[in-house]
CSV table of C-alpha atoms in Angstrom, one decimal:
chain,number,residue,atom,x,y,z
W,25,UNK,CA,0.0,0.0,0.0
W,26,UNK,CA,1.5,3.7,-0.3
W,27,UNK,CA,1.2,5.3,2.8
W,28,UNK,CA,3.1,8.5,1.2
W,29,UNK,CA,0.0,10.6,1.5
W,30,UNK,CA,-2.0,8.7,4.4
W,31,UNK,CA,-3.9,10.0,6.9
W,32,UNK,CA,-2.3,9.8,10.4
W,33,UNK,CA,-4.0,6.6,12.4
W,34,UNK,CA,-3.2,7.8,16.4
W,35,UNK,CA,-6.8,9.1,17.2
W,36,UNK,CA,-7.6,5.1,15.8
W,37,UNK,CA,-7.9,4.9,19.7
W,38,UNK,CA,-9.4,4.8,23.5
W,39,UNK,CA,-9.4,8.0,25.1
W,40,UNK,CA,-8.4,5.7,27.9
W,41,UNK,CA,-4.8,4.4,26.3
W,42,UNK,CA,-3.8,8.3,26.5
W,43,UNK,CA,-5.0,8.5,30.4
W,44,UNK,CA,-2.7,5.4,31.3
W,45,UNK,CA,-0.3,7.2,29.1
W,46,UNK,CA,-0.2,10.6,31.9
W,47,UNK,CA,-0.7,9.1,34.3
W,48,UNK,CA,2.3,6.7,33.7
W,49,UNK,CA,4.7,9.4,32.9
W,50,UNK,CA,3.7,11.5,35.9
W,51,UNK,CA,4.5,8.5,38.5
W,52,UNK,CA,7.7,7.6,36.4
W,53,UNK,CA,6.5,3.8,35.2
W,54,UNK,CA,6.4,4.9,31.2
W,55,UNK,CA,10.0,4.0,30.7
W,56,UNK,CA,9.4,0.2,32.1
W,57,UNK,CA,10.1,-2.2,29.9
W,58,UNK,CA,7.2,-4.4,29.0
W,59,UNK,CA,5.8,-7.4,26.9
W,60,UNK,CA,2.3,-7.0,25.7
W,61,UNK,CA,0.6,-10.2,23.6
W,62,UNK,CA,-2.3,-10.6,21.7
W,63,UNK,CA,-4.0,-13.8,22.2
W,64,UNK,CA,-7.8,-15.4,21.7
W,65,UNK,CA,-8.6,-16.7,24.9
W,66,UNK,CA,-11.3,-19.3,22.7
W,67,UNK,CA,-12.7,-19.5,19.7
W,68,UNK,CA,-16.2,-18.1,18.4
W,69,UNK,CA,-18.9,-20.5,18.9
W,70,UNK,CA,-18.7,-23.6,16.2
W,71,UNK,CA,-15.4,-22.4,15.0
W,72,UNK,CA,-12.0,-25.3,15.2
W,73,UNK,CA,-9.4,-23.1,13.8
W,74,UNK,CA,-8.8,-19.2,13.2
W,75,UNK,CA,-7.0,-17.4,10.5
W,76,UNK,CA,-4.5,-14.6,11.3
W,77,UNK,CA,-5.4,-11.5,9.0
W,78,UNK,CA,-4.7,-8.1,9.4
W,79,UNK,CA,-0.8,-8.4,9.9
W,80,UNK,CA,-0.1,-6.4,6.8
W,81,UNK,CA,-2.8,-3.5,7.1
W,82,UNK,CA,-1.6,-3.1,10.8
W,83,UNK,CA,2.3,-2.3,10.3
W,84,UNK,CA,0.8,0.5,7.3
W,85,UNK,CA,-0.7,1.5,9.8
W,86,UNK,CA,1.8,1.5,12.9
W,87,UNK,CA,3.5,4.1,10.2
W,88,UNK,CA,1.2,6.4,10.4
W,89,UNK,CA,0.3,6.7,14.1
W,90,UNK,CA,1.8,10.3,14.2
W,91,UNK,CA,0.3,12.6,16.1
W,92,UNK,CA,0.1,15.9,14.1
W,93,UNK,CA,-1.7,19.2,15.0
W,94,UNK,CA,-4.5,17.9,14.3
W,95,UNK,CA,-4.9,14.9,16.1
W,96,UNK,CA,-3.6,17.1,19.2
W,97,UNK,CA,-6.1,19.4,19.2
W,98,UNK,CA,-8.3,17.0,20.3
W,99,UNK,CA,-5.8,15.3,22.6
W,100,UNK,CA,-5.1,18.8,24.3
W,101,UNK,CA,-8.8,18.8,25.7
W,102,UNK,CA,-8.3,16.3,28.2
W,103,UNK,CA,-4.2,15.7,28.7
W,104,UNK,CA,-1.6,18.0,30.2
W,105,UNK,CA,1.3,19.3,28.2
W,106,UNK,CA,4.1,16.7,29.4
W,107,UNK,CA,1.9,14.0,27.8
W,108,UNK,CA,1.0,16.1,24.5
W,109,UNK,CA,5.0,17.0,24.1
W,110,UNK,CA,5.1,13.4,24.6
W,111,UNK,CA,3.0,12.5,21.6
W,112,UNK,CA,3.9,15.1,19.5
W,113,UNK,CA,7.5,13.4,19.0
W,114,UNK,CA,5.9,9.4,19.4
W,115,UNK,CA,7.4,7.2,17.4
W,116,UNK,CA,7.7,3.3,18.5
W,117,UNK,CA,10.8,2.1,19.0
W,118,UNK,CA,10.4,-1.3,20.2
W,119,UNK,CA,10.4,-4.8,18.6
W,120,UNK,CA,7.3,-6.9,17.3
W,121,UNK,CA,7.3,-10.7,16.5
W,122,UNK,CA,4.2,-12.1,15.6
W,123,UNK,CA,2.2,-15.3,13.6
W,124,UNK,CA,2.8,-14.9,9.7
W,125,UNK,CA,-0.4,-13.5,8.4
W,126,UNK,CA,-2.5,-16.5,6.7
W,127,UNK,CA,-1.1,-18.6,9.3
W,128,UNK,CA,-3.8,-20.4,11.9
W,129,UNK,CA,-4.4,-20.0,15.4
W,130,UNK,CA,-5.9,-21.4,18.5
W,131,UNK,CA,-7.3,-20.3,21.8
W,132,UNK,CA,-3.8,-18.9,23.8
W,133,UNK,CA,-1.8,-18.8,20.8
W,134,UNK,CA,0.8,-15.6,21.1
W,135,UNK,CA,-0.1,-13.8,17.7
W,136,UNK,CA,1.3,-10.6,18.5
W,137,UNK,CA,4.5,-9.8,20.9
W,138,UNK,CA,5.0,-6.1,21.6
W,139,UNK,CA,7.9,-4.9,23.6
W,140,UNK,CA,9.3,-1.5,24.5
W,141,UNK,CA,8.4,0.5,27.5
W,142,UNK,CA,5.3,0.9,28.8
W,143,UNK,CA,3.8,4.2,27.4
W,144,UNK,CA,5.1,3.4,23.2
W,145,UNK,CA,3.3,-0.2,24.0
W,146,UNK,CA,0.2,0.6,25.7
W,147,UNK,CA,-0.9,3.3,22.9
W,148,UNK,CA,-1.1,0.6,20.4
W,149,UNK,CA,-3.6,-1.5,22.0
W,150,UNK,CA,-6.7,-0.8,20.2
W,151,UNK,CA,-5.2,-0.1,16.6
W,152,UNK,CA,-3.8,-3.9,17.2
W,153,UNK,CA,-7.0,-5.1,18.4
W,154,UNK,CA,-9.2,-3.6,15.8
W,155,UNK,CA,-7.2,-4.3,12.7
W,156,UNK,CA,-6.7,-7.9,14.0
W,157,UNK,CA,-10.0,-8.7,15.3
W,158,UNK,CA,-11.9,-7.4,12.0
W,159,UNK,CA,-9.9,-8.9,9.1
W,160,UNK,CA,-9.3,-12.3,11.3
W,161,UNK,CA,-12.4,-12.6,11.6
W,162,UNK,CA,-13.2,-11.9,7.9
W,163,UNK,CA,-10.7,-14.4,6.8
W,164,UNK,CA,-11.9,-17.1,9.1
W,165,UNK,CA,-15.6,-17.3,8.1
W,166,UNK,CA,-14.0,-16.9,4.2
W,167,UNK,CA,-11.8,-20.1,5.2
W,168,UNK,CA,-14.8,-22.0,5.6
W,169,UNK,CA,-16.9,-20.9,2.5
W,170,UNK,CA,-13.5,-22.0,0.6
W,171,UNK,CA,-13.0,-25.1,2.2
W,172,UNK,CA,-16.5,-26.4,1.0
W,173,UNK,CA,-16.8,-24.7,-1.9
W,174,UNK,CA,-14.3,-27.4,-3.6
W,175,UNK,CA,-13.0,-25.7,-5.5
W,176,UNK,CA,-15.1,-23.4,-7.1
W,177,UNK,CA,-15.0,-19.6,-8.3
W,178,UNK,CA,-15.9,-17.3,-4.8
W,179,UNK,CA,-16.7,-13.7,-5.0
W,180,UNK,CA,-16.3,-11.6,-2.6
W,181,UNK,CA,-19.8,-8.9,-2.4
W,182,UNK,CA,-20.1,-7.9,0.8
W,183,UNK,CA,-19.3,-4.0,0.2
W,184,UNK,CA,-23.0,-2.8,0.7
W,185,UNK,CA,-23.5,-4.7,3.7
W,186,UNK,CA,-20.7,-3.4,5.9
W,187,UNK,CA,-19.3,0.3,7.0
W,188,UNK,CA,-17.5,1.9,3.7
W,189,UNK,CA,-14.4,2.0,5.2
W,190,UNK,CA,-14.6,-1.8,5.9
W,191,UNK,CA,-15.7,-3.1,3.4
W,192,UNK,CA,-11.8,-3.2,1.2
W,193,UNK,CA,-10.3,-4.6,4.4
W,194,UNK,CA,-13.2,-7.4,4.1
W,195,UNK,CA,-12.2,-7.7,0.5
W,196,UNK,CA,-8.5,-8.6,1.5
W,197,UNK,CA,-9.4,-10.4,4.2
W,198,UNK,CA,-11.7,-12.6,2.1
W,199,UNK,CA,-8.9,-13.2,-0.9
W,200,UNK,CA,-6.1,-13.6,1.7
W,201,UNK,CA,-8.4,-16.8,2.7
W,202,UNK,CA,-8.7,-18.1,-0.7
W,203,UNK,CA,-11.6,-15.9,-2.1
W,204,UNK,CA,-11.3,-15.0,-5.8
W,205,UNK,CA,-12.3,-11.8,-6.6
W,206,UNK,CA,-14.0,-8.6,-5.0
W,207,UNK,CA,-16.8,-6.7,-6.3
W,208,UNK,CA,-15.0,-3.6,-4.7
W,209,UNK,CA,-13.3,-1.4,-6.8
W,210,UNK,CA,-10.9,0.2,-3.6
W,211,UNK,CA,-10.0,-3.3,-2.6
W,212,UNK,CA,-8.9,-3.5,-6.0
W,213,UNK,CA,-6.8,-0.5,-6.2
W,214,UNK,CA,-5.4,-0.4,-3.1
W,215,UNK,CA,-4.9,-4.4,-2.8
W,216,UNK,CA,-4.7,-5.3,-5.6
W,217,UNK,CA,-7.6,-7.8,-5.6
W,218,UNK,CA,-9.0,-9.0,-8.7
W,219,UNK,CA,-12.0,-7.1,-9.5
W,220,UNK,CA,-15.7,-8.6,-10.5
W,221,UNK,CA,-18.9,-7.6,-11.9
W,222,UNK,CA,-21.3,-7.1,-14.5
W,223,UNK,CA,-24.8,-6.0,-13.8
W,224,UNK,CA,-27.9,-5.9,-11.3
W,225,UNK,CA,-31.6,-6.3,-11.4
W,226,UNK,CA,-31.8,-2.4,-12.3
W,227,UNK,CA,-30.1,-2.8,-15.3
W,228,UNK,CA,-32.6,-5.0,-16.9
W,229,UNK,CA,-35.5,-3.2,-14.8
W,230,UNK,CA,-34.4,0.2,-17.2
W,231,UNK,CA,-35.1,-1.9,-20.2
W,232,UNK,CA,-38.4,-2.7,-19.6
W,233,UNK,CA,-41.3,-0.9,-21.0
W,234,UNK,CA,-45.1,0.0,-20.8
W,235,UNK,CA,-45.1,-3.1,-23.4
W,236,UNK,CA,-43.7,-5.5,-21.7
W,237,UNK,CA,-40.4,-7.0,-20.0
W,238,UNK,CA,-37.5,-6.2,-22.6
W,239,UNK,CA,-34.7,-8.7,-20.9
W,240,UNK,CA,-32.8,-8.8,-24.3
W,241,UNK,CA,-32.0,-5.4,-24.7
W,242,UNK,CA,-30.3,-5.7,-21.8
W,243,UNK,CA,-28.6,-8.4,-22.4
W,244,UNK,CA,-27.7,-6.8,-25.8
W,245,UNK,CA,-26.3,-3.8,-24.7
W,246,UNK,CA,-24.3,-6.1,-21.9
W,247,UNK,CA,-22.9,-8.1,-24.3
W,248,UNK,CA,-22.3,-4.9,-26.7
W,249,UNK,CA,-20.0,-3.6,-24.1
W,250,UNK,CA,-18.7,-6.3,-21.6
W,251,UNK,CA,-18.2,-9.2,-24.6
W,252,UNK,CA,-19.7,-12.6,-24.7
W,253,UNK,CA,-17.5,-14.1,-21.8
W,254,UNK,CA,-20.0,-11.8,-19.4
W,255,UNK,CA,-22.4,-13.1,-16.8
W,256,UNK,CA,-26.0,-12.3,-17.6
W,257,UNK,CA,-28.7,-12.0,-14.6
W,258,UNK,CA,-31.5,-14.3,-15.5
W,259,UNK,CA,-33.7,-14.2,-12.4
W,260,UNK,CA,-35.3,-10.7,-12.8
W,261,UNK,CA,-38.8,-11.7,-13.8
W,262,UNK,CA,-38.9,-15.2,-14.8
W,263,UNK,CA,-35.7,-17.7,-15.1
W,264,UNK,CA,-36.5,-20.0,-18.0
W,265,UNK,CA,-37.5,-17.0,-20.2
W,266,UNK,CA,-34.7,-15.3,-19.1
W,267,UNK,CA,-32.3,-18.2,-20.1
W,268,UNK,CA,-33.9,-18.3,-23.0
W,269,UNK,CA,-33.2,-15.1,-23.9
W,270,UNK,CA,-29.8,-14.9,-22.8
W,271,UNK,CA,-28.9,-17.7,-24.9
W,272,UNK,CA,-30.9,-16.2,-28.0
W,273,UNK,CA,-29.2,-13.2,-27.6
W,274,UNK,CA,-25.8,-14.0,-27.4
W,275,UNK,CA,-25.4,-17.6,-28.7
W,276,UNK,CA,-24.1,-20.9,-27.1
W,277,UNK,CA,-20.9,-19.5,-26.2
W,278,UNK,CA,-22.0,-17.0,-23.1
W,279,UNK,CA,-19.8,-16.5,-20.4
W,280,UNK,CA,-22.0,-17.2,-17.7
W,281,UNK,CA,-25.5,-16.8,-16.5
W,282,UNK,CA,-26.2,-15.9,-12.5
W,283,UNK,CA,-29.2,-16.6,-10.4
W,284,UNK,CA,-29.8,-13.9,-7.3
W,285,UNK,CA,-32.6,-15.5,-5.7
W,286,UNK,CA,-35.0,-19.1,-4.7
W,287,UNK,CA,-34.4,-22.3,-4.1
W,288,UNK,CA,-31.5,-22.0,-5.5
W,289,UNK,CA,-30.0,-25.8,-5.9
W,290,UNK,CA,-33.3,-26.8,-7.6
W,291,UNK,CA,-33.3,-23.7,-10.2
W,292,UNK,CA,-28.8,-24.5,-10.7
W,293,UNK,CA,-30.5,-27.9,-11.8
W,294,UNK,CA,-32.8,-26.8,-14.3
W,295,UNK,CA,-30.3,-24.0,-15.4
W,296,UNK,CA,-28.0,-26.3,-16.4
W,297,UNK,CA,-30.2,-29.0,-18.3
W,298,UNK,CA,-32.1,-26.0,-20.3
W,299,UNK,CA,-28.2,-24.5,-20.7
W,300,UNK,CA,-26.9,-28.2,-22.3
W,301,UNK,CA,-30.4,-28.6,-24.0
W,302,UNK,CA,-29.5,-24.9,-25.9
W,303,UNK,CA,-26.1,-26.2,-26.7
W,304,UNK,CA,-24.5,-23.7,-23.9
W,305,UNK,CA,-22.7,-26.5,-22.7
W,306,UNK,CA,-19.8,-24.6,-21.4
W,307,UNK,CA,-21.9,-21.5,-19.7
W,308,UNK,CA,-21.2,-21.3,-16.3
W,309,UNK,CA,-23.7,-20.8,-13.6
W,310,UNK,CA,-23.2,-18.2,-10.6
W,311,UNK,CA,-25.3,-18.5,-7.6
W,312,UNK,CA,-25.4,-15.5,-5.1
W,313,UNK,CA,-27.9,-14.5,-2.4
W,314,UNK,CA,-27.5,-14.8,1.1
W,315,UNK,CA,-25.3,-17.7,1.0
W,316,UNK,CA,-22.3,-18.6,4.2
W,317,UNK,CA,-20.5,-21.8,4.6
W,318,UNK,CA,-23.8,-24.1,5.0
W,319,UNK,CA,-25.7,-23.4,2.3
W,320,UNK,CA,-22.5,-23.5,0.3
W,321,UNK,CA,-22.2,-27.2,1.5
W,322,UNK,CA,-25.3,-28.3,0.7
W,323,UNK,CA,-25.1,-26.9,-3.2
W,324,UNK,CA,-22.0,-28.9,-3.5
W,325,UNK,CA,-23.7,-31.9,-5.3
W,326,UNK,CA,-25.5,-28.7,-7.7
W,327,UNK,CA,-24.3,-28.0,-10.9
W,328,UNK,CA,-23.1,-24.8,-9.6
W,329,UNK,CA,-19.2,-22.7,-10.9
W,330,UNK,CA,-19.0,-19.8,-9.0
W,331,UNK,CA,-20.5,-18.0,-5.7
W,332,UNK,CA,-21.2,-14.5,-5.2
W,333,UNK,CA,-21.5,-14.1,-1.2
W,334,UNK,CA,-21.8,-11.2,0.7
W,335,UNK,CA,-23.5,-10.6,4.2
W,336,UNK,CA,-22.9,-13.6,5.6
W,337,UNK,CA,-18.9,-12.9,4.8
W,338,UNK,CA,-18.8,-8.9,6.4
W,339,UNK,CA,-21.1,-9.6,9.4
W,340,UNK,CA,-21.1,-10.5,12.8
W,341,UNK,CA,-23.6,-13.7,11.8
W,342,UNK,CA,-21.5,-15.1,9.6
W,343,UNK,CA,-18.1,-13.2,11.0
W,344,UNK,CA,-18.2,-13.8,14.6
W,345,UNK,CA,-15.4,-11.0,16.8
W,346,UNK,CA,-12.3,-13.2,16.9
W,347,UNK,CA,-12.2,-11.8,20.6
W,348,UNK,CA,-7.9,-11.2,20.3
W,349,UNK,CA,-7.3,-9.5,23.4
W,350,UNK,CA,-3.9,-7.2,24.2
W,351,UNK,CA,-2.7,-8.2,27.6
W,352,UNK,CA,0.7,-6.8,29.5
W,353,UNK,CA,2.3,-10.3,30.3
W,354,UNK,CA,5.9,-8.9,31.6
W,355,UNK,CA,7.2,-6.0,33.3
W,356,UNK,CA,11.0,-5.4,33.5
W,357,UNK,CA,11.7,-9.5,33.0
W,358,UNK,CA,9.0,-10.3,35.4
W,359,UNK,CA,5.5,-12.5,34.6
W,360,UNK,CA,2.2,-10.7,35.2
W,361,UNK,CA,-0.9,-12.0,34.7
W,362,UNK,CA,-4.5,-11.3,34.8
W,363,UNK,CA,-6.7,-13.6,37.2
W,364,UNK,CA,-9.9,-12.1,36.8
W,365,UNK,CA,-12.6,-14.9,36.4
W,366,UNK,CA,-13.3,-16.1,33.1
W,367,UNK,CA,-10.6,-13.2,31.8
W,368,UNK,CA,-7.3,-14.9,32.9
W,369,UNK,CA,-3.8,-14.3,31.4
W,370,UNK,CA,-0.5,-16.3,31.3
W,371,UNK,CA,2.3,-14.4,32.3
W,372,UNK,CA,5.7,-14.0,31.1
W,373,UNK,CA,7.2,-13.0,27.2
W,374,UNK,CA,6.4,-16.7,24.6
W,375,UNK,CA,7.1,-18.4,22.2
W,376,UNK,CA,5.1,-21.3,20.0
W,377,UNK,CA,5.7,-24.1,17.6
W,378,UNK,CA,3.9,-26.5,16.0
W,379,UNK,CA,4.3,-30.0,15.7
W,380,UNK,CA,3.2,-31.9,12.7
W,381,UNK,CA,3.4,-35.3,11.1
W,382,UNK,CA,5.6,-36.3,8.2
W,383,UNK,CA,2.6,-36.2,5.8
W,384,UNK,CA,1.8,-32.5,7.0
W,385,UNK,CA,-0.9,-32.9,9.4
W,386,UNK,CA,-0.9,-30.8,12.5
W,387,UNK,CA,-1.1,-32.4,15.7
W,388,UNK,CA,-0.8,-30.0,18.6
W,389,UNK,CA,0.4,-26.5,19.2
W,390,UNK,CA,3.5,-25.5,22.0
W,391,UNK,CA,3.1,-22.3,23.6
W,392,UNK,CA,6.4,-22.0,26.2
W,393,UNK,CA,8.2,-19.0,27.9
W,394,UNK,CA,10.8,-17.0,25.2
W,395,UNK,CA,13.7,-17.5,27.9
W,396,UNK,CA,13.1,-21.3,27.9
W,397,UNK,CA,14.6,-24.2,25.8
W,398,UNK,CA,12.7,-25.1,22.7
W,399,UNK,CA,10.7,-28.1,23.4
W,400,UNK,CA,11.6,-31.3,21.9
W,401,UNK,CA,9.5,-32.5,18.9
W,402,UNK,CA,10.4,-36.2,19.3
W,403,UNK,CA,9.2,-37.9,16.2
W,404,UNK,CA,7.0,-34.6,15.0
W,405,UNK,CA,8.0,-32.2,12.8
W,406,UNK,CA,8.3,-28.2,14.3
W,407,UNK,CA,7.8,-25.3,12.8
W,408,UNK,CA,8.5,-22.3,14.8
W,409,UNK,CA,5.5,-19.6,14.7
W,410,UNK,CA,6.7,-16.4,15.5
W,411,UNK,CA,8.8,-13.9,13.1
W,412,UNK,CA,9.8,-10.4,13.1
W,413,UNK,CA,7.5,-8.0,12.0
W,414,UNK,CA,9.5,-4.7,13.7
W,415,UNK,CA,12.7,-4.2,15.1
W,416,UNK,CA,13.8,-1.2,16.9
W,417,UNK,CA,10.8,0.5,15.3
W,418,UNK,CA,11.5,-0.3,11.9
W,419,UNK,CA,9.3,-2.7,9.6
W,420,UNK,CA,10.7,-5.8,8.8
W,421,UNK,CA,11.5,-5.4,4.8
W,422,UNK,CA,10.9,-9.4,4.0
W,423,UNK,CA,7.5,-9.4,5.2
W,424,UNK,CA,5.6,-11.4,3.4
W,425,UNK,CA,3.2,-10.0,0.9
W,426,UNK,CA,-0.9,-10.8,0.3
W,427,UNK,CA,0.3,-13.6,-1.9
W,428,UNK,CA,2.7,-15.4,0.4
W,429,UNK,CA,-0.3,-14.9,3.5
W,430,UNK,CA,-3.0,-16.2,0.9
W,431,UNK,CA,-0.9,-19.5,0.0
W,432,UNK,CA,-0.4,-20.1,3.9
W,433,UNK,CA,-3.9,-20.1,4.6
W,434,UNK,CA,-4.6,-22.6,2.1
W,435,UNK,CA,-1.4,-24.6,2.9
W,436,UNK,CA,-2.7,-24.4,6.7
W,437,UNK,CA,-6.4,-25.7,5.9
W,438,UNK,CA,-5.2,-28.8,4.4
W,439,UNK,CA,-2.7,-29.4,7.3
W,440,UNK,CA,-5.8,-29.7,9.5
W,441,UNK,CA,-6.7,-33.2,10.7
W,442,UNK,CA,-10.3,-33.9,9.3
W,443,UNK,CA,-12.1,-33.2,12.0
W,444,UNK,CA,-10.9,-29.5,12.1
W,445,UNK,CA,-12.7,-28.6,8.6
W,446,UNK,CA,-16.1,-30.0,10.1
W,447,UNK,CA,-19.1,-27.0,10.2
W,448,UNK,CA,-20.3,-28.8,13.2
W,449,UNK,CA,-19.7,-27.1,16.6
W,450,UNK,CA,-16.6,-28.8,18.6
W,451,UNK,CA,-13.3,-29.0,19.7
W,452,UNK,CA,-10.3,-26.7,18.1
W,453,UNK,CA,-8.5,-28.7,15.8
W,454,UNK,CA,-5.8,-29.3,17.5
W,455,UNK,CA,-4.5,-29.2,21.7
W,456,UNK,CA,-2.6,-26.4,23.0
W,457,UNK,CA,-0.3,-27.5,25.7
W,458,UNK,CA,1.4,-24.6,27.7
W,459,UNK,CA,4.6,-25.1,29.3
W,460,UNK,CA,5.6,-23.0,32.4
C-alpha cells in the first residue's frame, strides 16, 4: 500500500490508552520495559481453527500513528502538556514478532508480541485489536466458505452490507483466505484484488417498458459492451424465459449466467439442463444470495461454478469478533498476569511451535516462555511460529506479501486433521499445551 499521503492513524484509539499514558509518565512507570501479547482466549462459537489477518494492514498502519496538530487538538482537551509534548515526538521504538499473516491459530496462541516500554506499548492496543480482530475474523468465516466450496469460483460482495471503510479490508481479508475476486473497486486499487462484476436487477429493470419485459435489450447492450465471456442475470422476472433469452441473444458461447434468488439448488438444476439442451454446454452458472458456509455445503452436489456471497462474509452472523485481546504479560523481566474470572492471562514473554506429522498434518500447538529451551519435537516435525515483524521501530522489509499470507492459509487448511474442517460445533482442531 502507499502510505506516502495517508492519513495519520493515532486518534484510531481509546481516550483511555492516553490517560494510562499521563498518568504513567507522571508516577515515572512509562519507561518500564514491557511485553504486551495478543491472544484469543477461545474460539467463536462452532469455530475449530482461526486465521490470522490483518498483519499487513496493521504495520501500514503503525507508520502512520503520528500525532500531528490535528490529532492534538483533540488530545489537548483532556491531557496535560508533558503528555501532548510526549506525543507530538511518538514514534515506536520497540520490537514486534508475531504469527505470519494466513497462518492459523488457536485459543492462547501468542499472535502478537509487543515490547518497548510501557507508554510506546500501551498506545497501540486498540489499533492492534481492531485491525486484527476485523480482518481475522473476515478471513476465518471466508476459510470456511472456501474449504467447502471445492473448488469453485468465490466472489467476494459484501461491500453494501458493511461500513465503507470496511468493506476493502473485508475484500483482503476474504482473498487472503482463498476468495477469488472482490466486487469492490478500492480493494482493487489499493490491494490489488482481482475485480468482479457485471450487472444488477436495475439494469434490466431500465429496459423494460409499458409493453412488456425487454430482458434482451439488456442483455444486448451487456454483451455490446462487456463481450460474450460476461455473466447475464437471469432471475429478474422469470428464469427460464430469461435463459432463453440470454442464450438467443448471445449464442451458445455465453460466459455465464447468474441466479440472485429461490431455491437455489433446484433452479442451478434446471439452469444447467435448459443450458446443455441450448447447446450452452460450457456456460457457467453463478449462484449468489445470502449464501455462508452451509448453504455453500449443501449446493456442492449442484451443478453450480461460482459464488457470489456477501452478508454472511462482512457480518457479525457469519463473522463472529475473533475476541484477540492485548494483555501486559511482563514487566521489566517479570510474569504478570490477569486472574480475573473467566478473563485470565498467562504471564511472562512466549514463544510457540507447531508440531506436525511427516505427511503435513498438525497435531498439537506449543506455547512455552521466550527465555526457555525449545521443546523437543520427538518424532513430529516443528515449525516455529513467531517472526519479526518490527525491530527497533523499523518494519521488517521481508514481510511477506498478500500472496505469500493467501498460499499459507490454504497450505494451513489442508494441514488440518479432518475433523478441524467439520461445520459442526466442537473441539479446536488441534490441543494447545502450555509449558511453564
Amino acid at each position: 500500500m502507499d502510505t506516502a499521503s495517508a492519513p495519520s492513524t493515532a486518534l484510531l484509539t481509546d481516550q483511555y490508552e492516553l490517560t494510562m499514558l499521563a498518568a504513567a509518565l507522571a508516577d515515572g512507570s512509562a519507561r518500564r520495559q514491557c511485553t504486551f501479547e495478543v491472544f484469543a482466549r477461545r474460539l467463536p462459537p462452532g469455530r475449530r481453527y482461526g486465521v490470522v489477518a490483518g498483519t499487513g494492514r496493521l504495520l501500514d498502519a503503525l507508520a502512520e500513528f503520528r500525532f500531528g496538530a490535528a490529532e492534538l487538538d483533540v488530545a489537548a482537551g483532556f491531557l496535560d502538556d508533558r503528555t501532548l509534548a510526549w506525543l507530538r515526538d511518538y514514534r515506536f521504538s520497540g520490537d514486534i514478532d508475531g504469527y505470519r499473516e494466513g497462518d492459523l491459530y488457536f485459543p492462547g496462541s501468542p499472535i502478537l508480541s509487543v515490547r518497548g516500554d510501557f507508554a510506546e506499548c500501551v498506545v497501540l492496543e486498540t489499533l492492534i485489536l481492531s485491525i486484527l480482530n476485523h480482518d481475522s475474523a473476515i478471513a476465518a468465516a471466508a476459510a470456511r466458505m472456501v474449504s467447502v466450496a471445492d473448488g469453485r469460483r468465490m466472489i467476494e460482495m459484501g461491500s453494501r452490507r458493511t461500513h465503507e471503510l470496511a468493506a476493502p479490508a473485508c475484500a483482503r481479508a476474504a482473498y487472503l483466505a482463498g476468495f477469488d475476486a472482490t466486487s469492490n473497486l478500492e480493494a482493487v486499487r489499493r490491494y490489488g484484488v482481482p475485480g468482479a462484476g457485471t450487472s444488477a436487477h436495475a439494469f434490466t429493470l431500465l429496459h423494460s417498458g409499458p409493453d412488456g419485459q425487454h430482458e434482451a435489450a439488456a442483455f444486448r447492450s451487456q454483451l455490446e459492451v462487456l463481450g460474450i465471456g460476461t455473466t447475464l442475470l437471469v432471475d429478474t422476472f422469470d428464469i427460464t424465459q430469461g435463459v432463453a433469452t440470454a442464450i438467443e441473444v448471445a449464442g451458445p458461447e455465453l460466459g455465464g449466467v447468474r441466479i440472485d434468488s429461490g431455491d437455489l439448488g433446484v433452479l442451478a438444476r434446471q439452469v444447467r439442463e435448459q443450458l446443455d439442451a441450448l447447446g450452452a454446454t460450457r456456460t457457467r452458472i453463478v449462484v449468489s444470495g445470502d449464501l455462508d458456509e452451509y448453504s455453500i455445503a449443501g449446493l456442492r452436489a449442484e451443478p453450480v461454478d461460482a459464488y457470489g456471497v456477501g452478508t454472511a462474509l462482512v457480518t457479525g452472523s457469519g463473522a463472529p469478533t475473533a475476541g484477540m485481546v492485548y494483555k501486559l504479560v511482563e514487566v521489566e523481566g517479570v510474569p504478570v498476569a490477569k486472574r480475573s474470572s473467566h478473563k485470565e492471562s498467562r504471564g511472562g514473554t512466549k514463544l510457540a511451535v507447531r508440531l506436525s506429522r511427516e505427511t503435513g498434518t498438525i497435531v498439537e500447538e506449543i506455547v512455552y516462555p521466550a527465555a526457555g529451551p525449545r521443546p523437543d519435537p520427538g518424532d513430529f516435525e516443528l515449525r516455529e511460529l513467531l517472526v519479526p515483524l518490527v525491530r527497533a521501530g523499523a518494519i521488517v522489509d521481508d514481510r511477506p506479501g498478500l500472496s505469500q499470507a493467501r498460499d499459507l492459509v490454504a497450505r494451513g487448511r489442508v494441514s488440518l486433521p479432518w475433523e478441524g474442517l467439520k461445520l459442526s460445533a466442537g473441539e479446536p482442531a488441534i490441543p494447545t499445551t502450555f509449558l511453564q
